[in-house]
Coordinates of C-alpha atoms in Angstrom, one line a residue:
M1 CA 4.6 28.1 4.3
S2 CA 2.4 30.8 6.0
R3 CA 3.6 33.7 7.9
S4 CA 3.4 33.9 11.7
S5 CA 0.7 36.0 13.4
K6 CA 3.4 37.9 15.4
G7 CA 5.4 39.1 12.4
P8 CA 7.8 37.8 9.7
R9 CA 9.5 34.4 10.0
R10 CA 12.4 34.2 12.3
D11 CA 14.6 32.2 9.8
L12 CA 14.3 35.1 7.4
H13 CA 15.4 37.5 10.1
V14 CA 18.4 35.2 10.7
L15 CA 19.2 35.2 7.0
K16 CA 19.1 39.0 6.9
R17 CA 21.6 39.2 9.7
L18 CA 23.8 36.7 7.8
K19 CA 23.7 38.9 4.8
E20 CA 25.1 41.9 6.7
A21 CA 28.8 42.5 6.0
S22 CA 29.7 42.8 9.7
S23 CA 28.0 39.6 10.8
N24 CA 29.2 36.1 10.9
P25 CA 27.5 32.8 12.0
S26 CA 29.3 32.7 15.3
S27 CA 27.7 36.0 16.3
L28 CA 24.4 34.3 16.3
L29 CA 25.5 32.2 19.2
D30 CA 26.0 35.2 21.5
G31 CA 22.4 35.2 22.5
G32 CA 22.9 32.5 25.2
D33 CA 22.3 28.9 25.7
A34 CA 18.8 29.2 24.2
I35 CA 20.2 29.9 20.8
M36 CA 22.6 26.9 21.1
A37 CA 19.7 24.6 22.0
K38 CA 17.7 26.0 19.1
V39 CA 20.6 25.2 16.8
D40 CA 20.8 21.6 18.1
K41 CA 17.1 21.1 17.7
I42 CA 17.0 22.7 14.2
T43 CA 19.9 20.4 13.1
G44 CA 18.3 17.3 14.6
F45 CA 14.9 18.2 13.1
I46 CA 16.4 18.7 9.6
Q47 CA 18.2 15.3 9.8
Q48 CA 15.2 13.6 11.2
Q49 CA 12.9 15.0 8.4
K50 CA 15.4 14.0 5.8
T51 CA 15.6 10.5 7.2
R52 CA 11.8 10.2 7.4
T53 CA 11.4 11.5 3.8
L54 CA 14.0 8.9 2.5
A55 CA 12.3 6.1 4.5
A56 CA 8.9 7.0 3.2
Q57 CA 10.2 7.2 -0.3
G58 CA 11.9 3.9 0.0
K59 CA 8.7 2.3 1.4
S60 CA 6.6 3.6 -1.4
E61 CA 9.1 2.5 -4.0
W62 CA 9.2 -0.9 -2.3
L63 CA 5.4 -1.2 -2.3
I64 CA 5.2 -0.3 -6.0
I65 CA 8.0 -2.6 -7.1
Y66 CA 6.6 -5.5 -5.0
Q67 CA 3.2 -4.9 -6.6
H68 CA 4.7 -4.9 -10.1
L69 CA 6.6 -8.1 -9.4
Q70 CA 3.4 -9.7 -8.1
D71 CA 1.4 -8.7 -11.2
E72 CA 4.1 -10.0 -13.5
R73 CA 4.3 -13.3 -11.6
E74 CA 0.5 -13.8 -11.7
S75 CA 0.4 -13.0 -15.4
C76 CA 3.2 -15.5 -16.1
E77 CA 1.4 -18.1 -14.1
R78 CA -1.9 -17.5 -15.9
D79 CA -0.2 -17.7 -19.3
L80 CA 1.6 -20.9 -18.4
H81 CA -1.6 -22.5 -17.0
S82 CA -3.6 -21.5 -20.1
S83 CA -1.0 -22.8 -22.5
L84 CA -0.7 -26.1 -20.6
S85 CA -4.5 -26.4 -20.5
D86 CA -4.8 -25.8 -24.3
I87 CA -2.1 -28.5 -24.9
A88 CA -3.8 -30.9 -22.6
E89 CA -7.3 -30.4 -24.2
S90 CA -6.5 -29.9 -27.9
G91 CA -2.8 -30.7 -28.3
P92 CA -1.1 -33.7 -29.8
P93 CA -2.1 -37.0 -28.1
E94 CA 1.5 -37.8 -27.2
L95 CA 1.8 -34.4 -25.3
Q96 CA -1.6 -34.4 -23.6
G97 CA -0.5 -36.6 -20.7
Y98 CA 2.8 -34.8 -20.3
A99 CA 0.9 -31.4 -20.3
T100 CA -1.5 -32.7 -17.7
D101 CA 1.3 -33.8 -15.4
C102 CA 3.1 -30.4 -15.9
L103 CA -0.1 -28.5 -15.1
A104 CA -0.6 -30.5 -11.9
S105 CA 3.1 -30.0 -10.9
C106 CA 2.8 -26.2 -11.6
K107 CA -0.3 -26.0 -9.4
S108 CA 1.3 -27.9 -6.6
S109 CA 4.5 -25.8 -6.9
S110 CA 2.5 -22.5 -6.8
E111 CA 0.7 -23.7 -3.7
E112 CA 4.0 -24.6 -2.1
C113 CA 5.4 -21.2 -3.0
R114 CA 2.4 -19.5 -1.5
M115 CA 2.7 -21.5 1.7
L116 CA 6.4 -20.8 1.9
R117 CA 5.8 -17.1 1.4
T118 CA 3.2 -17.2 4.2
E119 CA 5.7 -19.0 6.5
L120 CA 8.4 -16.4 5.6
K121 CA 6.1 -13.5 6.5
L122 CA 5.3 -15.2 9.8
Q123 CA 9.0 -15.6 10.5
I124 CA 9.6 -12.0 9.6
A125 CA 6.8 -10.9 11.9
G126 CA 8.3 -13.0 14.7
A127 CA 11.8 -11.6 14.0
C128 CA 10.3 -8.0 14.2
Q129 CA 8.6 -8.8 17.5
A130 CA 11.8 -10.3 18.9
H131 CA 13.7 -7.2 17.7
S132 CA 11.2 -4.9 19.3
S133 CA 11.4 -6.9 22.6
L134 CA 15.2 -6.9 22.5
R135 CA 15.2 -3.1 21.8
A136 CA 12.8 -2.5 24.6
G137 CA 15.0 -4.6 26.9
V138 CA 18.1 -2.6 25.9
V139 CA 16.3 0.7 26.5
K140 CA 15.1 -0.5 29.8
A141 CA 18.5 -1.7 30.8
A142 CA 20.0 1.6 29.6
G143 CA 17.6 3.5 31.8
G144 CA 18.8 1.8 35.0
E145 CA 20.9 3.5 37.6
H146 CA 24.7 3.3 37.3
V147 CA 27.8 4.7 38.9
V148 CA 29.1 8.0 37.4
D149 CA 32.7 7.9 36.1
L150 CA 34.2 11.3 36.1
E151 CA 36.8 10.5 33.5
M152 CA 34.2 9.1 31.2
V153 CA 32.0 12.2 31.7
G154 CA 35.0 14.4 30.8
R155 CA 35.6 12.4 27.6
E156 CA 32.0 12.7 26.8
I157 CA 32.1 16.5 27.3
R158 CA 35.1 16.8 25.0
F159 CA 33.4 14.7 22.4
L160 CA 30.3 16.8 22.7
R161 CA 32.4 20.0 22.3
E162 CA 33.9 18.7 19.1
D163 CA 30.4 17.6 17.9
V164 CA 29.1 21.1 18.7
N165 CA 31.9 22.6 16.7
L166 CA 31.1 20.3 13.7
Q167 CA 27.4 21.1 14.0
I168 CA 28.2 24.8 14.0
A169 CA 30.3 24.4 10.8
Y170 CA 27.5 22.4 9.2
L171 CA 24.9 25.0 10.2
T172 CA 27.2 27.7 8.8
E173 CA 27.2 26.0 5.4
Q174 CA 23.5 25.5 5.6
M175 CA 23.0 29.2 6.3
E176 CA 25.3 30.2 3.4
Q177 CA 23.3 27.9 1.1
L178 CA 20.0 29.3 2.3
S179 CA 21.2 32.9 1.9
T180 CA 22.3 32.1 -1.7
E181 CA 18.8 30.6 -2.4
I182 CA 17.1 33.7 -0.9
E183 CA 19.2 35.9 -3.2
L184 CA 18.2 33.8 -6.2
G185 CA 14.5 34.0 -5.2
M186 CA 14.3 30.3 -4.1
P187 CA 12.4 29.2 -0.9
S188 CA 14.5 28.1 2.1
D189 CA 14.5 24.8 3.8
L190 CA 14.6 26.1 7.3
V191 CA 12.4 24.5 9.9
P192 CA 8.9 26.1 10.1
T193 CA 7.4 27.4 13.3
V194 CA 4.6 25.6 15.1
H195 CA 2.0 27.5 13.1
D196 CA 3.6 26.6 9.7
M197 CA 4.5 23.0 10.6
S198 CA 0.9 22.1 11.3
S199 CA 0.4 21.5 7.6
L200 CA 3.2 19.0 7.6
V201 CA 1.9 16.8 10.4
L202 CA 1.2 13.3 9.3
V203 CA -2.5 12.7 9.5
H204 CA -2.3 9.0 10.4
A205 CA -0.5 7.0 13.0
V206 CA 2.8 8.8 12.7
K207 CA 4.4 11.0 15.3
T208 CA 6.2 14.1 13.8
P209 CA 8.2 16.3 16.1
V210 CA 7.8 20.1 15.5
I211 CA 9.9 22.9 16.8
S212 CA 8.0 25.7 18.4
P213 CA 9.2 29.4 18.2
E214 CA 10.6 29.0 21.7
G215 CA 12.8 26.0 20.7
E216 CA 10.6 23.3 22.4
E217 CA 9.7 20.1 20.7
I218 CA 6.0 19.3 20.3
D219 CA 4.7 15.7 19.4
F220 CA 1.6 15.6 17.3
D221 CA -0.1 12.2 17.9
H222 CA -3.3 11.1 16.4
N223 CA -4.4 9.8 19.9
S224 CA -4.0 13.3 21.4
K225 CA -7.4 14.8 20.3
G226 CA -6.8 18.5 20.4
V227 CA -3.5 18.7 18.7
S228 CA -4.3 16.2 16.0
E229 CA -7.6 17.9 15.2
G230 CA -5.9 21.2 15.0
A231 CA -3.2 19.8 12.6
A232 CA -5.7 18.1 10.5
S233 CA -7.9 21.2 10.3
S234 CA -4.9 23.3 9.4
L235 CA -3.9 20.8 6.7
E236 CA -7.4 20.7 5.3
L237 CA -7.6 24.5 5.3
Q238 CA -4.3 24.9 3.5
T239 CA -5.1 22.2 0.9
K240 CA -8.6 23.5 0.3
R241 CA -7.1 26.8 -0.8
F242 CA -5.5 24.9 -3.7
G243 CA -8.5 22.8 -4.7
C244 CA -7.8 19.8 -2.5
N245 CA -9.4 18.2 0.6
A246 CA -7.1 16.4 2.9
S247 CA -9.9 15.0 5.1
K248 CA -11.7 13.6 2.1
E249 CA -8.5 12.0 0.8
C250 CA -7.8 10.5 4.3
A251 CA -11.4 9.3 4.5
E252 CA -11.0 7.7 1.0
L253 CA -7.8 5.9 2.2
E254 CA -9.6 4.8 5.4
S255 CA -12.5 3.5 3.3
V256 CA -10.0 1.5 1.2
I257 CA -8.4 0.1 4.3
S258 CA -11.8 -0.7 5.9
R259 CA -12.7 -2.9 3.0
Y260 CA -9.9 -5.3 4.0
P261 CA -10.4 -5.8 7.8
L262 CA -8.3 -9.0 7.7
S263 CA -5.1 -7.2 6.5
S264 CA -2.1 -6.9 8.8
T265 CA -1.9 -3.9 11.2
N266 CA 1.7 -3.3 10.2
V267 CA 0.7 -3.1 6.6
R268 CA -2.1 -0.6 7.3
M269 CA 0.2 1.5 9.5
R270 CA 2.9 1.5 6.7
I271 CA 0.3 2.5 4.1
R272 CA -0.8 5.3 6.3
E273 CA 2.8 6.4 6.8
V274 CA 3.5 6.4 3.1
H275 CA 0.3 8.3 2.3
S276 CA 1.1 10.8 5.0
A277 CA 4.6 11.2 3.5
L278 CA 3.1 11.7 0.0
Q279 CA 0.7 14.3 1.5
E280 CA 3.6 16.0 3.2
R281 CA 5.6 16.2 0.0
F282 CA 2.5 17.5 -1.9
V283 CA 1.9 20.2 0.7
E284 CA 5.6 21.2 0.6
R285 CA 5.4 21.6 -3.1
L286 CA 2.3 23.8 -2.7
Q287 CA 4.0 25.8 0.1
T288 CA 7.0 26.3 -2.1
W289 CA 4.8 27.5 -5.0
R290 CA 3.0 29.9 -2.7
L291 CA 6.3 31.2 -1.2
E292 CA 7.6 31.9 -4.7
C293 CA 4.4 33.8 -5.3
E294 CA 5.0 35.8 -2.1
L295 CA 8.6 36.5 -3.1
S296 CA 7.4 37.7 -6.5
G297 CA 4.9 40.1 -4.7
D298 CA 1.7 38.2 -5.8
S299 CA 0.4 37.2 -2.4
D300 CA -2.7 39.3 -2.6
G301 CA -5.7 37.8 -4.3
A302 CA -6.8 40.9 -6.1
V303 CA -3.3 41.7 -7.2
L304 CA -2.9 38.1 -8.4
A305 CA -6.2 38.4 -10.3
T306 CA -5.6 41.8 -12.1
G307 CA -1.9 42.6 -11.6
G308 CA -2.7 46.0 -9.9
W309 CA -4.9 47.2 -12.7
K310 CA -8.6 47.7 -12.6
P311 CA -10.6 44.6 -13.4
E312 CA -12.2 46.1 -16.5
E313 CA -8.8 47.4 -17.8
H314 CA -7.2 43.9 -17.2
S315 CA -10.1 42.2 -19.0
Q316 CA -9.8 44.6 -21.9
F317 CA -6.0 44.0 -22.0
V318 CA -6.5 40.2 -22.1
K319 CA -9.0 40.4 -24.9
L320 CA -6.9 42.8 -27.0
R321 CA -3.8 40.7 -26.4
E322 CA -5.4 37.5 -27.4
R323 CA -6.9 39.0 -30.5
Y324 CA -3.7 40.6 -31.8
F325 CA -1.6 37.6 -31.0
K326 CA -4.1 35.4 -32.7
D327 CA -4.2 37.6 -35.8
G328 CA -0.4 37.2 -36.1
L329 CA 0.8 40.6 -35.0
G330 CA 2.9 38.9 -32.4
T331 CA 4.7 36.9 -35.0
K332 CA 4.9 39.4 -37.9
G333 CA 5.9 42.6 -36.0
G334 CA 7.0 41.0 -32.8
R335 CA 5.7 41.2 -29.3
D336 CA 6.4 44.9 -28.9
A337 CA 4.4 45.7 -32.0
A338 CA 1.4 43.8 -30.8
L339 CA 1.6 45.3 -27.3
Y340 CA 2.1 48.8 -28.9
K341 CA -1.2 48.2 -30.7
V342 CA -2.8 47.2 -27.4
A343 CA -1.4 50.3 -25.6
C344 CA -2.9 52.6 -28.3
L345 CA -6.3 51.1 -27.5
L346 CA -6.0 51.4 -23.7
P347 CA -6.4 55.0 -22.5
G348 CA -4.1 56.1 -19.8
R349 CA -1.6 53.3 -20.3
D350 CA 1.7 53.8 -22.1
L351 CA 3.8 51.1 -23.8
E352 CA 6.1 50.6 -20.8
A353 CA 3.1 49.9 -18.5
V354 CA 1.6 47.5 -21.0
L355 CA 4.9 45.7 -21.3
Q356 CA 5.2 45.4 -17.5
H357 CA 1.7 44.2 -17.2
D358 CA 2.3 41.6 -20.0
D359 CA 5.4 40.3 -18.1
W360 CA 3.3 40.0 -15.0
Y361 CA 0.5 38.3 -17.0
V362 CA 2.9 35.7 -18.5
A363 CA 4.4 35.0 -15.1
A364 CA 1.0 34.7 -13.5
R365 CA -0.1 32.2 -16.1
L366 CA 3.0 30.2 -15.6
Q367 CA 2.4 30.1 -11.9
Q368 CA -1.2 29.0 -12.4
R369 CA 0.0 26.3 -14.9
R370 CA 2.6 25.1 -12.3
R371 CA -0.1 25.0 -9.7
R372 CA -2.4 23.0 -12.0
D373 CA 0.5 20.6 -12.8
I374 CA 1.2 20.1 -9.1
L375 CA -2.5 19.3 -8.4
E376 CA -2.7 16.9 -11.4
S377 CA 0.5 15.1 -10.5
W378 CA -0.8 14.7 -6.9
G379 CA -4.0 13.3 -8.2
R380 CA -2.2 10.7 -10.4
E381 CA 0.2 9.8 -7.5
R382 CA -2.7 9.4 -5.1
R383 CA -4.8 7.2 -7.5
Q384 CA -1.8 5.0 -8.2
F385 CA -1.0 4.8 -4.5
L386 CA -4.6 3.8 -3.7
E387 CA -4.5 1.1 -6.4
D388 CA -1.2 -0.3 -5.1
S389 CA -2.4 -0.1 -1.5
E390 CA -5.6 -1.9 -2.3
S391 CA -3.7 -4.7 -4.0
F392 CA -1.2 -4.9 -1.1
L393 CA -4.1 -4.9 1.4
E394 CA -5.8 -7.6 -0.6
E395 CA -2.7 -9.8 -0.6
S396 CA -2.2 -9.2 3.2
S397 CA -5.9 -10.2 3.7
Q398 CA -5.3 -13.3 1.7
V399 CA -2.2 -14.1 3.7
N400 CA -4.0 -13.5 7.0
Q401 CA -6.9 -15.5 5.8
A402 CA -4.6 -18.3 4.7
M403 CA -3.0 -18.2 8.1
A404 CA -6.3 -18.3 9.8
V405 CA -7.4 -21.2 7.7
A406 CA -4.1 -23.0 8.4
A407 CA -4.6 -22.4 12.1
A408 CA -8.2 -23.7 11.9
N409 CA -7.0 -26.7 10.1
R410 CA -4.3 -27.3 12.6
L411 CA -6.8 -27.0 15.4
A412 CA -9.2 -29.4 13.7
H413 CA -6.3 -31.8 13.2
E414 CA -5.4 -31.6 16.8
L415 CA -9.0 -32.2 17.8
V416 CA -9.2 -35.2 15.5
R417 CA -5.9 -36.5 16.8
E418 CA -7.1 -36.2 20.4
G419 CA -10.3 -38.1 19.5
V420 CA -8.3 -40.8 17.8
H421 CA -6.0 -41.1 20.8
E422 CA -8.9 -41.4 23.2
E423 CA -10.6 -44.0 21.0
L424 CA -7.3 -45.9 20.8
A425 CA -6.8 -45.8 24.6
S426 CA -10.3 -47.2 25.1
L427 CA -9.7 -50.0 22.6
R428 CA -6.5 -50.9 24.3
A429 CA -8.2 -51.1 27.7
L430 CA -10.9 -53.3 26.2
K431 CA -8.3 -55.5 24.5
Q432 CA -6.4 -55.9 27.8
A433 CA -9.6 -56.9 29.6
E434 CA -10.4 -59.4 27.0
W435 CA -6.8 -60.8 27.2
E436 CA -7.0 -61.2 31.0
A437 CA -10.5 -62.9 30.8
G438 CA -9.3 -65.5 28.2
A439 CA -6.0 -66.5 30.0
E440 CA -7.2 -70.1 31.2
E441 CA -8.7 -70.8 27.8
R442 CA -5.4 -69.8 26.1
V443 CA -3.4 -72.2 28.5
A444 CA -5.7 -75.1 27.5
L445 CA -5.4 -74.2 23.8
E446 CA -1.7 -74.0 24.1
A447 CA -1.4 -77.5 25.7
A448 CA -3.7 -79.0 23.0
E449 CA -1.6 -77.2 20.3
L450 CA 1.6 -78.7 21.8
E451 CA 0.1 -82.2 21.8
R452 CA -1.0 -81.8 18.3
Q453 CA 2.4 -80.6 17.2
R454 CA 4.1 -83.7 19.0
I455 CA 1.8 -86.2 17.2
A456 CA 2.4 -84.4 13.9
H457 CA 6.2 -84.6 14.5
D458 CA 6.1 -88.3 15.3
I459 CA 4.0 -89.0 12.1
M460 CA 6.5 -86.9 10.1
E461 CA 9.5 -88.8 11.5
E462 CA 7.9 -92.2 10.6
D463 CA 7.1 -90.9 7.1
K464 CA 10.6 -89.6 6.7
A465 CA 12.1 -93.1 7.7
K466 CA 9.8 -94.8 5.1
K467 CA 10.9 -92.4 2.4
K468 CA 14.6 -93.0 3.2
E469 CA 14.1 -96.8 2.8
M470 CA 12.2 -96.3 -0.5
L471 CA 15.0 -93.9 -1.8
A472 CA 17.7 -96.5 -0.9
E473 CA 15.8 -99.2 -2.7
Y474 CA 15.3 -97.0 -5.8
R475 CA 19.0 -96.1 -5.9
A476 CA 20.0 -99.8 -5.8
Q477 CA 17.6 -100.6 -8.7
L478 CA 18.9 -97.7 -10.7
D479 CA 22.5 -98.9 -10.2
R480 CA 21.6 -102.4 -11.4
K481 CA 19.8 -101.0 -14.4
I482 CA 22.8 -98.8 -15.4
Q483 CA 25.2 -101.8 -15.0
E484 CA 23.0 -104.0 -17.3
E485 CA 22.8 -101.2 -19.9
E486 CA 26.5 -100.8 -19.9
E487 CA 27.1 -104.6 -20.4
S488 CA 24.6 -104.7 -23.3
R489 CA 26.3 -101.6 -24.9
L490 CA 29.7 -103.3 -24.8
A491 CA 28.3 -106.5 -26.4
R492 CA 26.6 -104.5 -29.1
E493 CA 29.7 -102.6 -30.0
K494 CA 31.7 -105.8 -30.2
N495 CA 29.2 -107.4 -32.6
E496 CA 29.1 -104.2 -34.8
A497 CA 33.0 -104.3 -35.1
L498 CA 32.9 -107.9 -36.2
L499 CA 30.2 -107.1 -38.8
R500 CA 32.2 -104.1 -40.2
A501 CA 35.3 -106.3 -40.6
E502 CA 33.3 -108.9 -42.6
Q503 CA 31.7 -106.3 -45.0
A504 CA 34.9 -104.2 -45.5
G505 CA 36.0 -106.1 -48.7
F506 CA 32.6 -105.8 -50.3
H507 CA 32.2 -102.1 -49.6
K508 CA 35.7 -101.4 -51.0
S509 CA 35.0 -103.0 -54.4
R510 CA 31.7 -101.1 -54.6
V511 CA 33.3 -97.7 -53.9
E512 CA 36.0 -98.3 -56.5
W513 CA 33.4 -99.1 -59.2
R514 CA 31.4 -95.9 -58.3
H515 CA 34.5 -93.7 -58.5
A516 CA 35.3 -95.1 -62.0
E517 CA 31.8 -94.4 -63.1
Y518 CA 32.0 -90.8 -61.8
L519 CA 35.3 -90.3 -63.8
W520 CA 33.7 -91.6 -67.0
K521 CA 30.7 -89.2 -66.6
M522 CA 33.0 -86.2 -66.1
D523 CA 35.0 -87.1 -69.3
K524 CA 31.7 -87.4 -71.2
Q525 CA 30.5 -83.9 -70.0
Q526 CA 33.8 -82.3 -71.0
E527 CA 33.5 -83.7 -74.5
E528 CA 30.0 -82.4 -74.9
R529 CA 31.0 -78.9 -73.8
A530 CA 33.9 -78.9 -76.3
A531 CA 31.5 -79.9 -79.1
L532 CA 29.0 -77.1 -78.1
E533 CA 31.8 -74.5 -78.1
K534 CA 32.9 -75.6 -81.5
Q535 CA 29.3 -75.2 -82.9
E536 CA 29.0 -71.7 -81.4
L537 CA 32.3 -70.6 -83.0
E538 CA 31.1 -71.9 -86.4
R539 CA 27.8 -70.1 -86.0
Q540 CA 29.5 -66.7 -85.1
A541 CA 31.7 -67.1 -88.2
R542 CA 28.7 -67.5 -90.5
L543 CA 27.0 -64.5 -88.9
D544 CA 30.1 -62.3 -89.4
R545 CA 30.2 -63.3 -93.1
L546 CA 26.5 -62.3 -93.5
R547 CA 27.0 -58.9 -91.7
A548 CA 29.9 -58.2 -94.0
L549 CA 27.7 -58.8 -97.0
V550 CA 24.9 -56.4 -95.9
A551 CA 26.9 -53.7 -94.1
P552 CA 26.2 -50.0 -95.5
H553 CA 29.0 -47.7 -96.5
V554 CA 28.1 -44.3 -94.9
E555 CA 30.7 -41.6 -94.2
C556 CA 31.0 -40.5 -90.6
D557 CA 30.4 -36.7 -91.2
P558 CA 28.4 -34.8 -88.5
L559 CA 28.1 -31.7 -90.8
R560 CA 26.2 -33.7 -93.4
I561 CA 22.9 -33.0 -91.6
L562 CA 23.4 -29.3 -92.1
K563 CA 23.9 -29.5 -95.9
P564 CA 20.8 -28.8 -98.1
T565 CA 18.9 -31.6 -99.7
E566 CA 18.0 -31.8 -103.3
A567 CA 14.4 -30.7 -102.6
S568 CA 15.5 -27.6 -100.6
S569 CA 18.2 -26.7 -103.2
S570 CA 15.6 -26.7 -106.0
H571 CA 13.3 -24.5 -104.0
D572 CA 16.1 -22.1 -103.2
E573 CA 16.9 -21.9 -106.9
D574 CA 13.3 -21.0 -107.8
L575 CA 13.2 -18.3 -105.1
R576 CA 16.5 -16.9 -106.3
E577 CA 15.3 -16.7 -110.0
L578 CA 12.0 -15.2 -108.9
A579 CA 13.8 -12.6 -106.8
E580 CA 16.0 -11.6 -109.7
S581 CA 13.1 -11.2 -112.1
A582 CA 10.5 -9.7 -109.7
A583 CA 10.4 -6.0 -108.6
F584 CA 9.9 -6.9 -104.9
R585 CA 10.8 -9.8 -102.7
P586 CA 8.1 -12.3 -101.8
V587 CA 6.3 -11.6 -98.5
Y588 CA 6.2 -14.5 -96.2
G589 CA 2.7 -15.7 -95.6
Y590 CA 1.1 -13.9 -98.5
T591 CA 0.8 -14.7 -102.2
V592 CA 1.4 -12.3 -105.1
Q593 CA -2.4 -12.1 -105.9
Q594 CA -3.2 -11.3 -102.3
L595 CA -0.6 -8.5 -102.2
Y596 CA -1.8 -6.9 -105.5
K597 CA -5.3 -6.8 -104.1
D598 CA -4.1 -4.0 -101.8
P599 CA -4.4 -0.6 -103.6
K600 CA -1.7 1.0 -101.5
F601 CA 0.7 -1.8 -102.4
K602 CA -0.1 -1.6 -106.1
L603 CA 0.4 2.2 -106.1
M604 CA 3.7 2.0 -104.2
D605 CA 5.0 -0.7 -106.5
A606 CA 4.1 1.4 -109.6
L607 CA 5.8 4.5 -108.1
Q608 CA 8.9 2.5 -107.2
R609 CA 9.2 1.3 -110.8
Q610 CA 9.1 4.9 -112.0
G611 CA 11.4 6.2 -109.1
L612 CA 8.7 8.6 -107.8
H613 CA 7.9 7.1 -104.5
N614 CA 10.3 9.4 -102.5
T615 CA 8.8 12.7 -103.8
A616 CA 6.4 14.7 -101.7
Y617 CA 3.6 14.2 -104.0
G618 CA 4.3 10.4 -104.2
R619 CA 4.4 10.1 -100.4
Q620 CA 1.1 12.0 -100.2
I621 CA -0.6 9.8 -102.7
I622 CA 0.6 6.6 -101.0
S623 CA -0.6 7.9 -97.5
N624 CA -4.0 8.9 -98.9
A625 CA -4.5 5.5 -100.6
Q626 CA -6.9 3.0 -99.0
T627 CA -5.6 -0.2 -97.7
A628 CA -7.1 -3.6 -98.6
K629 CA -9.7 -5.0 -96.3
P630 CA -8.5 -8.2 -94.5
T631 CA -9.7 -11.3 -96.1
R632 CA -11.9 -13.9 -94.5
P633 CA -10.1 -16.5 -92.3
D634 CA -11.4 -19.3 -94.5
N635 CA -9.6 -17.7 -97.6
L636 CA -6.2 -17.9 -95.9
T637 CA -3.7 -20.7 -96.6
Y638 CA -2.4 -23.0 -93.9
A639 CA 0.8 -21.0 -93.5
Q640 CA -1.2 -17.7 -93.2
R641 CA -3.4 -19.2 -90.6
A642 CA -0.3 -20.3 -88.7
V643 CA 1.1 -16.8 -88.8
A644 CA -2.2 -15.2 -87.8
S645 CA -2.5 -17.6 -84.8
H646 CA 1.0 -16.7 -83.6
R647 CA 0.3 -13.0 -83.7

């Protein structure tokens, strides 16, 4: 925050008075009613600025969250549509039809959601308009004339007195907090004057009240040409000092907004409000940084550049400091050792002055780094805000376009419906005229139709009477036929009974003879089965006698297979006798002739027979002896070849 042209800030003067031991916050109110009004305005302005800051922050967060949700929803819809399209095109045949139906239902549901969202936004806009109209009505009603009630006025005065006492206590706490911050070197949050507050005026369609040094409230409106131009120029001048251009940023935002002329006015106004709040917060951070620089005594540009030294001395100090810290003196001998080396090379500067200048240099670099961080963070926030605003404006344009298309469709539908109604009315009139013109003809036709119906009815009645007579005759014939069939059936049954009685004796004798024949056959079959069983028993007895004659007598001994045979026993005896008579055991896979062809084996066998193979000379001779060359594969025996193949 800049200083006033008439002297130091008034809030700093108030804080100095608060820091005095003999002063108290209530002594500030002895100046008259002007101080009290100033206190009320300051308190109201602080609360209003806090409310606006929170509202702007909430709006920006809401815009960002809404944009993120929209992006996630669109990405999910794209993934779902792509997956269903892949299944419908190249998926299993039994799932392609189902995927096509799901894709169609998803598209229809997305369109329904879009239309519902559009209708909801229209309802919200209508509710906002209704709320605005109701609020205007309430304000208008409140502004009417009414009768003054003295008791109510007295109660209001008492309430106002209590409110003033509470506000004084709150202001006292704020003053104490601000005095503590001043003591700690932090910037205060007191309201700026009209010269300082010009940098915090919102550039776009937002009215920001500012308190003048005389305690009056000033409204900066973008429609008031002189004040808005002064505020914008002040904001541009203050931001240009830190490498920014507020007018260029506002022009960039306006260019983004101008690309979407179909977007809602409320959306554009809210985007301007949020952008102005972000600019205000950025300028406050820059003003806080500059106020810290002023409190540290670095407000002068030359002092900030060289720290009170000459430019050539400061340049030489920076070069020497960088060189010695880079060489490692700052880490080996410490900072004091490196700066002592620098002080030795700077004529007219002792170690204490160099240390103080180094402290200033480090603090200045930190301040510059903080300024750079503030500018970079503002650039990132502004770019992200422009991207979010563009997407939100695009959606608003799409919504308004959809609303316009829907309105056009409704208008076209109304026009078509009116045309259809007119055509239907003309057709009805034509039909009525035709109906009236053909009234006589219809009467004659109706009379002819009635005569035709009467003749047809008479013919139908005659036909019905004839059919009844034919039906009665047919039923009589059917009854006679049934009676004749019944009489013939009874006569036939009677004749059959007489025939059965005559043939009963003959059939009885025949049945008895056949039963006797059946019994004789059964006895014969039983005798044949008994003879066959007897023959089978005799055959089994003969076979048992033959098996007993040829049955081998072998002991049931499982260990018998592990006992040596006669051939293996004779071979083991030969090997045992050969081992007892020979000087060495036989080597498996080699014959004696093949072993004695090896010079080293022959020498070792001879030394073993004499007991000299363990002497030093004997071992040396054995190690120096040549081994036999391997024989050709065709000279090997079958067993040797088997051993060689397994190696």
